[in-house]
PDB file of C-alpha atoms in Angstrom:
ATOM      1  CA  UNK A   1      21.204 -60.494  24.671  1.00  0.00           C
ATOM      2  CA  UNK A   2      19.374 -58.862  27.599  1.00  0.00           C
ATOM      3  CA  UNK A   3      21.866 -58.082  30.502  1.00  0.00           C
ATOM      4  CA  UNK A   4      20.161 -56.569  34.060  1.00  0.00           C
ATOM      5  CA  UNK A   5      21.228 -53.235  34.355  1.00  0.00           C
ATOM      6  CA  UNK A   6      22.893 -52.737  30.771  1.00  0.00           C
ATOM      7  CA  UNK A   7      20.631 -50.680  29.026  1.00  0.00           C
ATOM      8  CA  UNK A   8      23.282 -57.596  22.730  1.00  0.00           C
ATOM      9  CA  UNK A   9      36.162 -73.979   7.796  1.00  0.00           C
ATOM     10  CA  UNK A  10      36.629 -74.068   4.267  1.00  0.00           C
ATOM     11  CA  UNK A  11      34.096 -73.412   1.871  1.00  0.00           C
ATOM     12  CA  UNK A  12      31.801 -74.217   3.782  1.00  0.00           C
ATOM     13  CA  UNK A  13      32.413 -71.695   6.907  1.00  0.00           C
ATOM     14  CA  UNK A  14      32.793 -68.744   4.053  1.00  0.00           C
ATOM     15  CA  UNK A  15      29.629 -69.363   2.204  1.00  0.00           C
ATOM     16  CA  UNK A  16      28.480 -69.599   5.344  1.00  0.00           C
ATOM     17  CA  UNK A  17      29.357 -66.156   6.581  1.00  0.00           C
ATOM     18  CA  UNK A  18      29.177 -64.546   3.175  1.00  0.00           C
ATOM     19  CA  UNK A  19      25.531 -65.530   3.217  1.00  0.00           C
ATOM     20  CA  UNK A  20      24.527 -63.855   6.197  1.00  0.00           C
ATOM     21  CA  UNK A  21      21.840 -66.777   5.985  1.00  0.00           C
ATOM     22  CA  UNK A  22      19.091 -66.224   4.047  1.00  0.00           C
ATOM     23  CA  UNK A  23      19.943 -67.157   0.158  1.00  0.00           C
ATOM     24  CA  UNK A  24      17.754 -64.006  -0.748  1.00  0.00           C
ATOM     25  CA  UNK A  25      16.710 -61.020   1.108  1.00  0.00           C
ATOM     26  CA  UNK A  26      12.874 -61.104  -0.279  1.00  0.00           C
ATOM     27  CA  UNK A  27       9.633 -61.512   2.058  1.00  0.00           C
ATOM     28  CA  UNK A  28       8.891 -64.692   3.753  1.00  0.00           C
ATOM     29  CA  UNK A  29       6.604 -66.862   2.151  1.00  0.00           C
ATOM     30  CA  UNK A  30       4.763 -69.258   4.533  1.00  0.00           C
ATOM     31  CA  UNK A  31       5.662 -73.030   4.341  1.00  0.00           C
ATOM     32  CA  UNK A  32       3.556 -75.795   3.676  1.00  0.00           C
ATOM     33  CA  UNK A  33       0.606 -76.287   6.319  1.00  0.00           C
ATOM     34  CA  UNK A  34       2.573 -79.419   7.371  1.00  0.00           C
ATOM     35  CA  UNK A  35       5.462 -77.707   8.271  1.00  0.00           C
ATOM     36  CA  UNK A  36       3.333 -74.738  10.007  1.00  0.00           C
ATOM     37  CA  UNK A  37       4.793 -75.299  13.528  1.00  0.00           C
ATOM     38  CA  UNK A  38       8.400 -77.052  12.660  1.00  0.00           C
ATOM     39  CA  UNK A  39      11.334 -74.384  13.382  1.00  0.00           C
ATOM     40  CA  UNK A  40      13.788 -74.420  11.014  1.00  0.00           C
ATOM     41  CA  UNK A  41      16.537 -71.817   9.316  1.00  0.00           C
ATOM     42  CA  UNK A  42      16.932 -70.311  12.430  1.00  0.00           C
ATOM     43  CA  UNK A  43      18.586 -66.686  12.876  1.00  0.00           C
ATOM     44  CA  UNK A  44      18.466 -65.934  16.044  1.00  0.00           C
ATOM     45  CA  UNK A  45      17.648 -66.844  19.940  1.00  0.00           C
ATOM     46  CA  UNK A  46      16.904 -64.820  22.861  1.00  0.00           C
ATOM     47  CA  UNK A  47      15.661 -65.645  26.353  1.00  0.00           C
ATOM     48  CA  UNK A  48      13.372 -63.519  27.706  1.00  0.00           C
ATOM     49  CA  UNK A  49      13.542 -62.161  31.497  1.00  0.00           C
ATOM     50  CA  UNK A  50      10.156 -62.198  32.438  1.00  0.00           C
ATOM     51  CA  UNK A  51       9.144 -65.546  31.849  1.00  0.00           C
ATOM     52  CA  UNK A  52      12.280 -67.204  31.540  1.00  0.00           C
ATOM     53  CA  UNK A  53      11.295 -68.302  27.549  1.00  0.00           C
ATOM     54  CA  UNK A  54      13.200 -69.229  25.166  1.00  0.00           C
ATOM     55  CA  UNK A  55      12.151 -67.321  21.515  1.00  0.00           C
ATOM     56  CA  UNK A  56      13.773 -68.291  17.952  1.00  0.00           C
ATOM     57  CA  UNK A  57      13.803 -66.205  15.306  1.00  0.00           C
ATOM     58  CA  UNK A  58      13.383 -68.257  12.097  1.00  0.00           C
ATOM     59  CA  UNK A  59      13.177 -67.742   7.980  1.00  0.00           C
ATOM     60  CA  UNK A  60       9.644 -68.280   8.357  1.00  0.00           C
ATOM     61  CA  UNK A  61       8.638 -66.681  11.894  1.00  0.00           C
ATOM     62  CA  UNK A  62       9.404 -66.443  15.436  1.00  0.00           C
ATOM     63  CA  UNK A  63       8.713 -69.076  17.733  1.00  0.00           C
ATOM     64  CA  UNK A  64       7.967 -69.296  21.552  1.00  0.00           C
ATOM     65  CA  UNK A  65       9.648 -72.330  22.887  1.00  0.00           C
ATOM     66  CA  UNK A  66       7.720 -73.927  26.546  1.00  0.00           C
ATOM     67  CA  UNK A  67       9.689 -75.291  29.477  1.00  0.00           C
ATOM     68  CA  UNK A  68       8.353 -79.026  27.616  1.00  0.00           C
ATOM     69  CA  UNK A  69      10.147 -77.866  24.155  1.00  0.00           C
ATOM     70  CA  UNK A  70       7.488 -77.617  22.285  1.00  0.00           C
ATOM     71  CA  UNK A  71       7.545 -74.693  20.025  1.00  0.00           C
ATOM     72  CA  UNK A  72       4.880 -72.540  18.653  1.00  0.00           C
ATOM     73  CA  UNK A  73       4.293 -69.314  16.154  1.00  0.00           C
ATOM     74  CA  UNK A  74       4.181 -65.928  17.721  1.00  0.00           C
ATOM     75  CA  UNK A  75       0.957 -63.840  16.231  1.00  0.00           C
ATOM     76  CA  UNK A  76       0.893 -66.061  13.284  1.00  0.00           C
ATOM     77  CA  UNK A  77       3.479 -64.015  11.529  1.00  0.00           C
ATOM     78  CA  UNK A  78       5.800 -65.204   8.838  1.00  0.00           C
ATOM     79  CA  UNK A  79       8.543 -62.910   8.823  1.00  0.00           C
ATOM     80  CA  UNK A  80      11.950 -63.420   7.609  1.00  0.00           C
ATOM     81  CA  UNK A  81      13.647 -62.391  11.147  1.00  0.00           C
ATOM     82  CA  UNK A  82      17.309 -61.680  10.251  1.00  0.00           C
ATOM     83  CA  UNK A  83      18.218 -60.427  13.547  1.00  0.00           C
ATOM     84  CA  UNK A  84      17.175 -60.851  16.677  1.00  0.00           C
ATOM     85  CA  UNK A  85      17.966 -59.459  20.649  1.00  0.00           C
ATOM     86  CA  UNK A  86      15.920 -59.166  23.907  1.00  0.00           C
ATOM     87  CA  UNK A  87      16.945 -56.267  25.703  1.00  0.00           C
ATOM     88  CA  UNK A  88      14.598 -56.415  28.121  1.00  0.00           C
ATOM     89  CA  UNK A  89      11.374 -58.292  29.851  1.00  0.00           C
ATOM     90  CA  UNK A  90       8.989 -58.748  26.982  1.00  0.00           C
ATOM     91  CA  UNK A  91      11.458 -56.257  24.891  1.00  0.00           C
ATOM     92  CA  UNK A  92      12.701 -57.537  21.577  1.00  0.00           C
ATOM     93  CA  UNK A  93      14.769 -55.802  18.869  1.00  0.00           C
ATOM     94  CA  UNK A  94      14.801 -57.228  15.360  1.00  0.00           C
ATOM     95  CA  UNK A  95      15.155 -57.166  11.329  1.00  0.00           C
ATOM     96  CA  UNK A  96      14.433 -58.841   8.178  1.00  0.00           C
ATOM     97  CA  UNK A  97      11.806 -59.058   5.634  1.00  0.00           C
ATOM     98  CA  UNK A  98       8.063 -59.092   5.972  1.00  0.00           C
ATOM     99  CA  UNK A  99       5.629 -61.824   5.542  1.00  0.00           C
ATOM    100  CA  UNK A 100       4.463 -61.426   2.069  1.00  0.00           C
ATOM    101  CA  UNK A 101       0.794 -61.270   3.105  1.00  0.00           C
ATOM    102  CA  UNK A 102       1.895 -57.797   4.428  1.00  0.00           C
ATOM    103  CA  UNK A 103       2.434 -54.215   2.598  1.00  0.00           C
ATOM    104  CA  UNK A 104       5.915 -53.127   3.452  1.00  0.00           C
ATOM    105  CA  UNK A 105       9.349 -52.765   1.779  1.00  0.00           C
ATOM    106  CA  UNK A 106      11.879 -55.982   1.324  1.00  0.00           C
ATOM    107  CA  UNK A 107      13.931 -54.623   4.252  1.00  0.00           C
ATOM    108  CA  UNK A 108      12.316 -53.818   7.330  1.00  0.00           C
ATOM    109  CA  UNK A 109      15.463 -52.112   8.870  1.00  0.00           C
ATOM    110  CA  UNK A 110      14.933 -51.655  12.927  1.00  0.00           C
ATOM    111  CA  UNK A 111      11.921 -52.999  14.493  1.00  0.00           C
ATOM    112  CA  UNK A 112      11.103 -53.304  18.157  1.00  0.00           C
ATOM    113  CA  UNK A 113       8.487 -55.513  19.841  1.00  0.00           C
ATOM    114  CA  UNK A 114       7.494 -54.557  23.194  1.00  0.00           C
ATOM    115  CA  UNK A 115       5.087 -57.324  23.842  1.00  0.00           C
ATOM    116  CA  UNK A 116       7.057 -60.032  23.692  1.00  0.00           C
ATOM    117  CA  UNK A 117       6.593 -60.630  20.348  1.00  0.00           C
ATOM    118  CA  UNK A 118       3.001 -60.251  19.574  1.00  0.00           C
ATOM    119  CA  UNK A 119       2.826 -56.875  17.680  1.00  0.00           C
ATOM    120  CA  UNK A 120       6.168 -54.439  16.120  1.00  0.00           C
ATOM    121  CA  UNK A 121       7.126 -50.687  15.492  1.00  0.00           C
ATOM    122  CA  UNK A 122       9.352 -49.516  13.041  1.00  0.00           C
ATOM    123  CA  UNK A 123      12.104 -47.781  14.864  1.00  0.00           C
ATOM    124  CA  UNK A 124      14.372 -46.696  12.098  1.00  0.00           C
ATOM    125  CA  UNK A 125      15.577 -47.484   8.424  1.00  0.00           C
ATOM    126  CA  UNK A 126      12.485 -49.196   7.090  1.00  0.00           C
ATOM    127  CA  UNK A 127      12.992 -49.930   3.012  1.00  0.00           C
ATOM    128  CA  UNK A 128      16.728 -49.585   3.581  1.00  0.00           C
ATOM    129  CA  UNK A 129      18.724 -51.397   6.007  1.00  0.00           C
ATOM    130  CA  UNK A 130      18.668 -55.311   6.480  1.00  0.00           C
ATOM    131  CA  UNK A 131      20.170 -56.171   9.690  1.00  0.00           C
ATOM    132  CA  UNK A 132      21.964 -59.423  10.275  1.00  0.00           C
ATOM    133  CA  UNK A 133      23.700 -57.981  13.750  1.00  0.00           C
ATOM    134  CA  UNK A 134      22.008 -56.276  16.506  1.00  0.00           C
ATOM    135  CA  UNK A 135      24.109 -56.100  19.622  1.00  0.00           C
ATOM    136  CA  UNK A 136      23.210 -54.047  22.740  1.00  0.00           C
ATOM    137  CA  UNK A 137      26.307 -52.633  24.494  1.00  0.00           C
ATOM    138  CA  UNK A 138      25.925 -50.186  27.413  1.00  0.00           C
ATOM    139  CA  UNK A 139      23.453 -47.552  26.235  1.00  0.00           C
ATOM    140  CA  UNK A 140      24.547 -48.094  22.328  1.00  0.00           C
ATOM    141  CA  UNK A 141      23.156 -50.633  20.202  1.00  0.00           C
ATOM    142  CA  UNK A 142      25.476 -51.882  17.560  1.00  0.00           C
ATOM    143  CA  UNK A 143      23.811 -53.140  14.431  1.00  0.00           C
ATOM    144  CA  UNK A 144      25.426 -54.887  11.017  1.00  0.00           C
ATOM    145  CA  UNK A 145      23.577 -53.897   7.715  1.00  0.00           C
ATOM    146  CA  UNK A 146      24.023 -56.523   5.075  1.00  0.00           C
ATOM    147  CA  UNK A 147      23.007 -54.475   2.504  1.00  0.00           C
ATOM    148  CA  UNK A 148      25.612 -52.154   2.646  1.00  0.00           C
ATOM    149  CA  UNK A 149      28.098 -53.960   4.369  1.00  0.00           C
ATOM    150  CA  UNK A 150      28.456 -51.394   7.838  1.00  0.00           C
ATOM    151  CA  UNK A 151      28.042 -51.527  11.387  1.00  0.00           C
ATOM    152  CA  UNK A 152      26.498 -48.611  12.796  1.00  0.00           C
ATOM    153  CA  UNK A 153      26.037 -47.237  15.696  1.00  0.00           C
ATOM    154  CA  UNK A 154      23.359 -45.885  17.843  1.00  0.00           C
ATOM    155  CA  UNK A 155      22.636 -44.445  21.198  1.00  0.00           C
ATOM    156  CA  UNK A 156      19.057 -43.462  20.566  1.00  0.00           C
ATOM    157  CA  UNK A 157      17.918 -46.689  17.798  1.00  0.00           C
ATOM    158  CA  UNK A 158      16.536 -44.210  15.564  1.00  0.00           C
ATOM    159  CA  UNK A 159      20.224 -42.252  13.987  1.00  0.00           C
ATOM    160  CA  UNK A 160      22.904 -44.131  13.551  1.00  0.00           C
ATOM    161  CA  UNK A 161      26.714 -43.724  12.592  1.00  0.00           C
ATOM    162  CA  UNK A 162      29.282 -46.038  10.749  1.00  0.00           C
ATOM    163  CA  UNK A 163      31.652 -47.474  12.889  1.00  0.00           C
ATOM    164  CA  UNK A 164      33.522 -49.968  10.340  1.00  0.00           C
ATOM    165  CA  UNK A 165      32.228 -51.236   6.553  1.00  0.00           C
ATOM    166  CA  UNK A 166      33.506 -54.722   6.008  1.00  0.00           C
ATOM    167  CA  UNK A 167      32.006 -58.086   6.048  1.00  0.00           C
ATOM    168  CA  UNK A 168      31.005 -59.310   9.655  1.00  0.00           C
ATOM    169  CA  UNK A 169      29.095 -62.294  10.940  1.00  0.00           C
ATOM    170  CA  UNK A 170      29.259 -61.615  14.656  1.00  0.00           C
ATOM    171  CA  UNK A 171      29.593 -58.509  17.116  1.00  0.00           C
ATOM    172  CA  UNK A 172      30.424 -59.192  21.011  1.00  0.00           C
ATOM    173  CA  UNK A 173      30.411 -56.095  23.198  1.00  0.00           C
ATOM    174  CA  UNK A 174      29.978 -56.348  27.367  1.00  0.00           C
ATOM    175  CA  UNK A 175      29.967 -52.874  27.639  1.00  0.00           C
ATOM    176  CA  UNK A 176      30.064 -49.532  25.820  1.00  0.00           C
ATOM    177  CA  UNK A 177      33.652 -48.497  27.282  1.00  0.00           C
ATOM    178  CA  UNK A 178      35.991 -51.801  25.628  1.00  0.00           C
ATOM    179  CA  UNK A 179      36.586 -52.736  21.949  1.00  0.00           C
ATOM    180  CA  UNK A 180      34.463 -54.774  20.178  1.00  0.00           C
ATOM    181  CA  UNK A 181      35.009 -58.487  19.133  1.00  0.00           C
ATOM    182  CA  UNK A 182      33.556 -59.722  15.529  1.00  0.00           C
ATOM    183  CA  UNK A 183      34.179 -62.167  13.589  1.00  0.00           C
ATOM    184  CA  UNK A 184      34.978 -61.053   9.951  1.00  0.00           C
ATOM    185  CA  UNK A 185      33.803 -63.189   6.302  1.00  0.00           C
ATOM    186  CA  UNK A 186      36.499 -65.401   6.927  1.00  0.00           C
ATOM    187  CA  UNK A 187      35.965 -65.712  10.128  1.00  0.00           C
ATOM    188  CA  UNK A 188      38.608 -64.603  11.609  1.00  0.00           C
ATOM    189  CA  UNK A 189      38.572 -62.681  14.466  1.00  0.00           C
ATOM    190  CA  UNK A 190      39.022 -58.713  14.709  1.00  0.00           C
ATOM    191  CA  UNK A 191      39.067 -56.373  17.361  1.00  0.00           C
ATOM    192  CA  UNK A 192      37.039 -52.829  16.458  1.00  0.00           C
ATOM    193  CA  UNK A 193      37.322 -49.671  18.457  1.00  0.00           C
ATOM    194  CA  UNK A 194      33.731 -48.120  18.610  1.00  0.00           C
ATOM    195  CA  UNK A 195      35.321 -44.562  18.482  1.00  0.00           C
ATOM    196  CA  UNK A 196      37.686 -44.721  15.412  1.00  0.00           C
ATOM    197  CA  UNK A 197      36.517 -47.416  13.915  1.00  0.00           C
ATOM    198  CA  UNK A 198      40.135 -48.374  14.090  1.00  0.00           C
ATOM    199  CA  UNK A 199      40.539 -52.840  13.727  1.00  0.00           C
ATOM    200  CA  UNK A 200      43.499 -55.172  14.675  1.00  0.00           C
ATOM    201  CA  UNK A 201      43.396 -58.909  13.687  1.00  0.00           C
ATOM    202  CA  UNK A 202      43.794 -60.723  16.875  1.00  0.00           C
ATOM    203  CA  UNK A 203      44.333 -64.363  15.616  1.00  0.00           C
ATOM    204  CA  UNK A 204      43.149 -67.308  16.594  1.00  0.00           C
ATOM    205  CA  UNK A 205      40.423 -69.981  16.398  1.00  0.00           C
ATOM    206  CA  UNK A 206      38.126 -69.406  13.629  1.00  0.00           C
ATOM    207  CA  UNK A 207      34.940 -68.728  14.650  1.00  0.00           C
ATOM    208  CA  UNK A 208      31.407 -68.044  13.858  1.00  0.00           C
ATOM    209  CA  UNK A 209      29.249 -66.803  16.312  1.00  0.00           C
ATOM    210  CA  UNK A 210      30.326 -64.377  19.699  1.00  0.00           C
ATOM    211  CA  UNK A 211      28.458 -63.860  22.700  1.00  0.00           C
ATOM    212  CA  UNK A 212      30.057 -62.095  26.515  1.00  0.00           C
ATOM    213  CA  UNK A 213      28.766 -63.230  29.692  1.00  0.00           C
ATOM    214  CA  UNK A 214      27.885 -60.619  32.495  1.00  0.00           C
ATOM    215  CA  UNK A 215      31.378 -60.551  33.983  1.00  0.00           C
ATOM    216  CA  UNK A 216      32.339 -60.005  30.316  1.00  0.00           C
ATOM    217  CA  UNK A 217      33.921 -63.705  29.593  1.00  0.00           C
ATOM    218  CA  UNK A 218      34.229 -63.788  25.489  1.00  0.00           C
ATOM    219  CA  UNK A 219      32.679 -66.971  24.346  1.00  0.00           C
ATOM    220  CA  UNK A 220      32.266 -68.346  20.700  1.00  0.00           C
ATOM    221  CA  UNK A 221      31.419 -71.083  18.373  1.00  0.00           C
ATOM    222  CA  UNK A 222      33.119 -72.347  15.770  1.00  0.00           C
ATOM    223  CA  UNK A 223      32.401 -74.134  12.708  1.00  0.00           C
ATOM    224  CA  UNK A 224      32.241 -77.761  13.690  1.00  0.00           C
ATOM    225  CA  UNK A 225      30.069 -76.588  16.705  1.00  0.00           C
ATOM    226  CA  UNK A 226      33.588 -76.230  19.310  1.00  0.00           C
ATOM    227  CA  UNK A 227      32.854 -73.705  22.168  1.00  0.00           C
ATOM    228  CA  UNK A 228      35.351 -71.966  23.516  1.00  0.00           C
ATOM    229  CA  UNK A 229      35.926 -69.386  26.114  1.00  0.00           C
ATOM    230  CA  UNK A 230      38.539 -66.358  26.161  1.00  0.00           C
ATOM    231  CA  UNK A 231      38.875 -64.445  30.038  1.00  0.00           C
ATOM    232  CA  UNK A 232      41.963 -61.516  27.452  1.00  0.00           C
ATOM    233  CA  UNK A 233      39.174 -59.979  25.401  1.00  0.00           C
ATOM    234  CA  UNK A 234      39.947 -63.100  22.658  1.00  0.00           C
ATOM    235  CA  UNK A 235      43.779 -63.179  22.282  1.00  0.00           C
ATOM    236  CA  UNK A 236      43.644 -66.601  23.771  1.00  0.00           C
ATOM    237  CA  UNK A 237      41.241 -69.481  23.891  1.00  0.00           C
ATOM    238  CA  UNK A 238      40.313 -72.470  25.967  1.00  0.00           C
ATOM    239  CA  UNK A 239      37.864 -75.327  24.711  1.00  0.00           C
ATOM    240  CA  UNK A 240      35.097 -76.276  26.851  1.00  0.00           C
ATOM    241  CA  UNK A 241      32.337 -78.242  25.258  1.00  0.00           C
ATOM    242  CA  UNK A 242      30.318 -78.707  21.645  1.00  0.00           C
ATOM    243  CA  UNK A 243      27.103 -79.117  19.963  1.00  0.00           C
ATOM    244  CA  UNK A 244      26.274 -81.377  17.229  1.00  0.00           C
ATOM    245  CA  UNK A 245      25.894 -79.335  14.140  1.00  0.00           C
ATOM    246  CA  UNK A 246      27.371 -76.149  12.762  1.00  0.00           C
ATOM    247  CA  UNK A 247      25.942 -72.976  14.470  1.00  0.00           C
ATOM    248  CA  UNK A 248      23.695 -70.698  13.633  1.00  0.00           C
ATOM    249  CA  UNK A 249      23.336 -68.322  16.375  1.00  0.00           C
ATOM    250  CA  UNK A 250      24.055 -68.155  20.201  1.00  0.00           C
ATOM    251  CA  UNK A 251      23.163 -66.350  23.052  1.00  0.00           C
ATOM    252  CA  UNK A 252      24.125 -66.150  26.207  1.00  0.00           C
ATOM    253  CA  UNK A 253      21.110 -65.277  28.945  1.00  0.00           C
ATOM    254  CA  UNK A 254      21.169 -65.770  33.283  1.00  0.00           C
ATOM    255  CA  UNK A 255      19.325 -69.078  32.094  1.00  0.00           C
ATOM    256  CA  UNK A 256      21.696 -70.701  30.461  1.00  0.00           C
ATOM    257  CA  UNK A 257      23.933 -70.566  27.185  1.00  0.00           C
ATOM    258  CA  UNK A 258      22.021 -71.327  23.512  1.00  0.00           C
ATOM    259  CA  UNK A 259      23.414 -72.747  20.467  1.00  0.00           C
ATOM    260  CA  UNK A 260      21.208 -73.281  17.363  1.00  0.00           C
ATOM    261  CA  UNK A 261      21.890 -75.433  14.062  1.00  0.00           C
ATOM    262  CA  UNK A 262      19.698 -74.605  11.705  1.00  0.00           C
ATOM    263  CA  UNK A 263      17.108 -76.634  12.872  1.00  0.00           C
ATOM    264  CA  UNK A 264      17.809 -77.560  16.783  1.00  0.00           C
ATOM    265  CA  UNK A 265      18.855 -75.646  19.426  1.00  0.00           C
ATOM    266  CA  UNK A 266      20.747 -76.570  22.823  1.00  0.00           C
ATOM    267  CA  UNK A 267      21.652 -75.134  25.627  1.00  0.00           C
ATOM    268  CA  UNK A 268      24.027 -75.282  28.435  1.00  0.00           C
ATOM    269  CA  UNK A 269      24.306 -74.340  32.448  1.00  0.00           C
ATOM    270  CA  UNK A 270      27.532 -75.276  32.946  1.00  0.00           C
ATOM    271  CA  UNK A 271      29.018 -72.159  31.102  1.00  0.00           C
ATOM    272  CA  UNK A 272      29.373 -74.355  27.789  1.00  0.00           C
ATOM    273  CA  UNK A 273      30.779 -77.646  29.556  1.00  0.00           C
ATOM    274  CA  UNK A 274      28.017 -79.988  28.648  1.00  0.00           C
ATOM    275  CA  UNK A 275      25.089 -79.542  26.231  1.00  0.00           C
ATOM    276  CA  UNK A 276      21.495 -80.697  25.793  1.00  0.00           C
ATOM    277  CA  UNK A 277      19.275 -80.510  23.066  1.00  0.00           C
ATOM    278  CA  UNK A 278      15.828 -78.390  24.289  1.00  0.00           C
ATOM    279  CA  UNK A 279      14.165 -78.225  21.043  1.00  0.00           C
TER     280      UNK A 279
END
């Protein structure tokens, strides 16, 4: 999640979280031709600053969404994106696999895109790390590995340090200088302090997916699609409005709030009151 001036039930919510999405962490293979331009097993979201544009990072690409809702493919690329953040106009941060028309290993560990989407750099931990977390904070950027089960750590995106090792399926941060809020593989949520990796359970709603506004208001999603709000750094909740669906990422951007299901995505300017579907 791009911030101005910060420089990120049952068995069915934990094979949901266990998952970490994709079923297998191998390249992308391109769908049929009929289903070139439909968006579906989406990862991630992100608004971009510049042009106010929505982007979704999918199993099988990411897409550009236009102020109409119609979607389409970003340099007809077929990458597996895992993970998924703007950070800045035109400046994305992701993960995954590659298209398998391309040379490179299963995991692509950091990548960044600095033209909105259209070409990408290896930044760090190609062939090793598979990143289903990235999460700016201050001038650190927290990111989840699924392969070895660790957040890490990094102030420069190119070393890293463990901060916890544990299952995680989300990572909410509104600054460098305050504990972190995740949501564990059951998803229950935990508080983590960046430093010593130290964690307290903090209770609660289960949840899914995390997200802070710029006045640092926790918000989350649950499994049946529930949002709710905390203003205590998530010791207590409020309910304010839902989506259709279970999630499958959110983001919170100065246009508006995004939920996705796995194959729609909605998004709210009420702060999560009311909801409308925009693709």
């Amino acid at each position: 999640m791009y911030r101005p001036h910060i420089a990120l039930t049952g068995i069915l919510l934990g094979a949901a979280l266990l998952s970490g999405g994709c079923a297998k962490d191998t390249p992308a293979t391109p769908p049929p031709a009929d289903e070139d331009a439909s968006v579906g097993h989406i990862h991630g979201l992100g608004v971009d600053p510049a042009t106010d544009s929505l982007y979704v990072a999918t199993h099988f690409g990411l897409f550009h969404v236009d102020q109409s809702g119609q979607p389409s493919r970003v340099a007809d690329r077929y990458q597996d994106t895992m993970a998924f953040t703007v950070v800045g106009p035109g400046y994305f941060l992701g993960s995954g696999h590659p298209d398998l028309r391309e040379d490179l290993p299963a995991h692509l560990g950091l990548i960044e895109f600095t033209d909105a989407g259209e070409t990408w750099t290896a930044l760090a931990l190609q062939g090793e790390a598979d990143f289903h977390i990235l999460e700016p904070a201050g001038d650190a950027l927290y990111a989840y590995d699924a392969t070895s089960g660790r957040l890490l750590r990094s102030e420069d995106r190119k070393s890293f340090d463990e901060v916890f090792r544990g299952p995680l399926t989300s990572v909410a941060a509104a600054d460098d200088s305050v504990p972190l809020i995740a949501t564990d593989g059951n998803g229950q949520l935990v508080s983590i302090d960046a430093i010593s990796g130290e964690t307290r359970e903090l209770g609660g709603p289960t949840m899914m997916y995390l997200d802070t506004t710029p006045d640092g208001t926790l918000a989350g999603v649950d499994p049946d699609g529930v949002v709710r709000v905390s203003t205590d750094t998530g010791r207590a909740w409020r309910e304010v409005g839902s989506i259709d669906g279970q999630p499958a990422a959110f983001t919170i951007s100065a246009q508006g709030w995004y939920v996705a299901t796995e194959t729609a995505v909605y998004r709210s300017t009420d702060d999560g009151d009311t909801w409308s579907r925009v693709l």
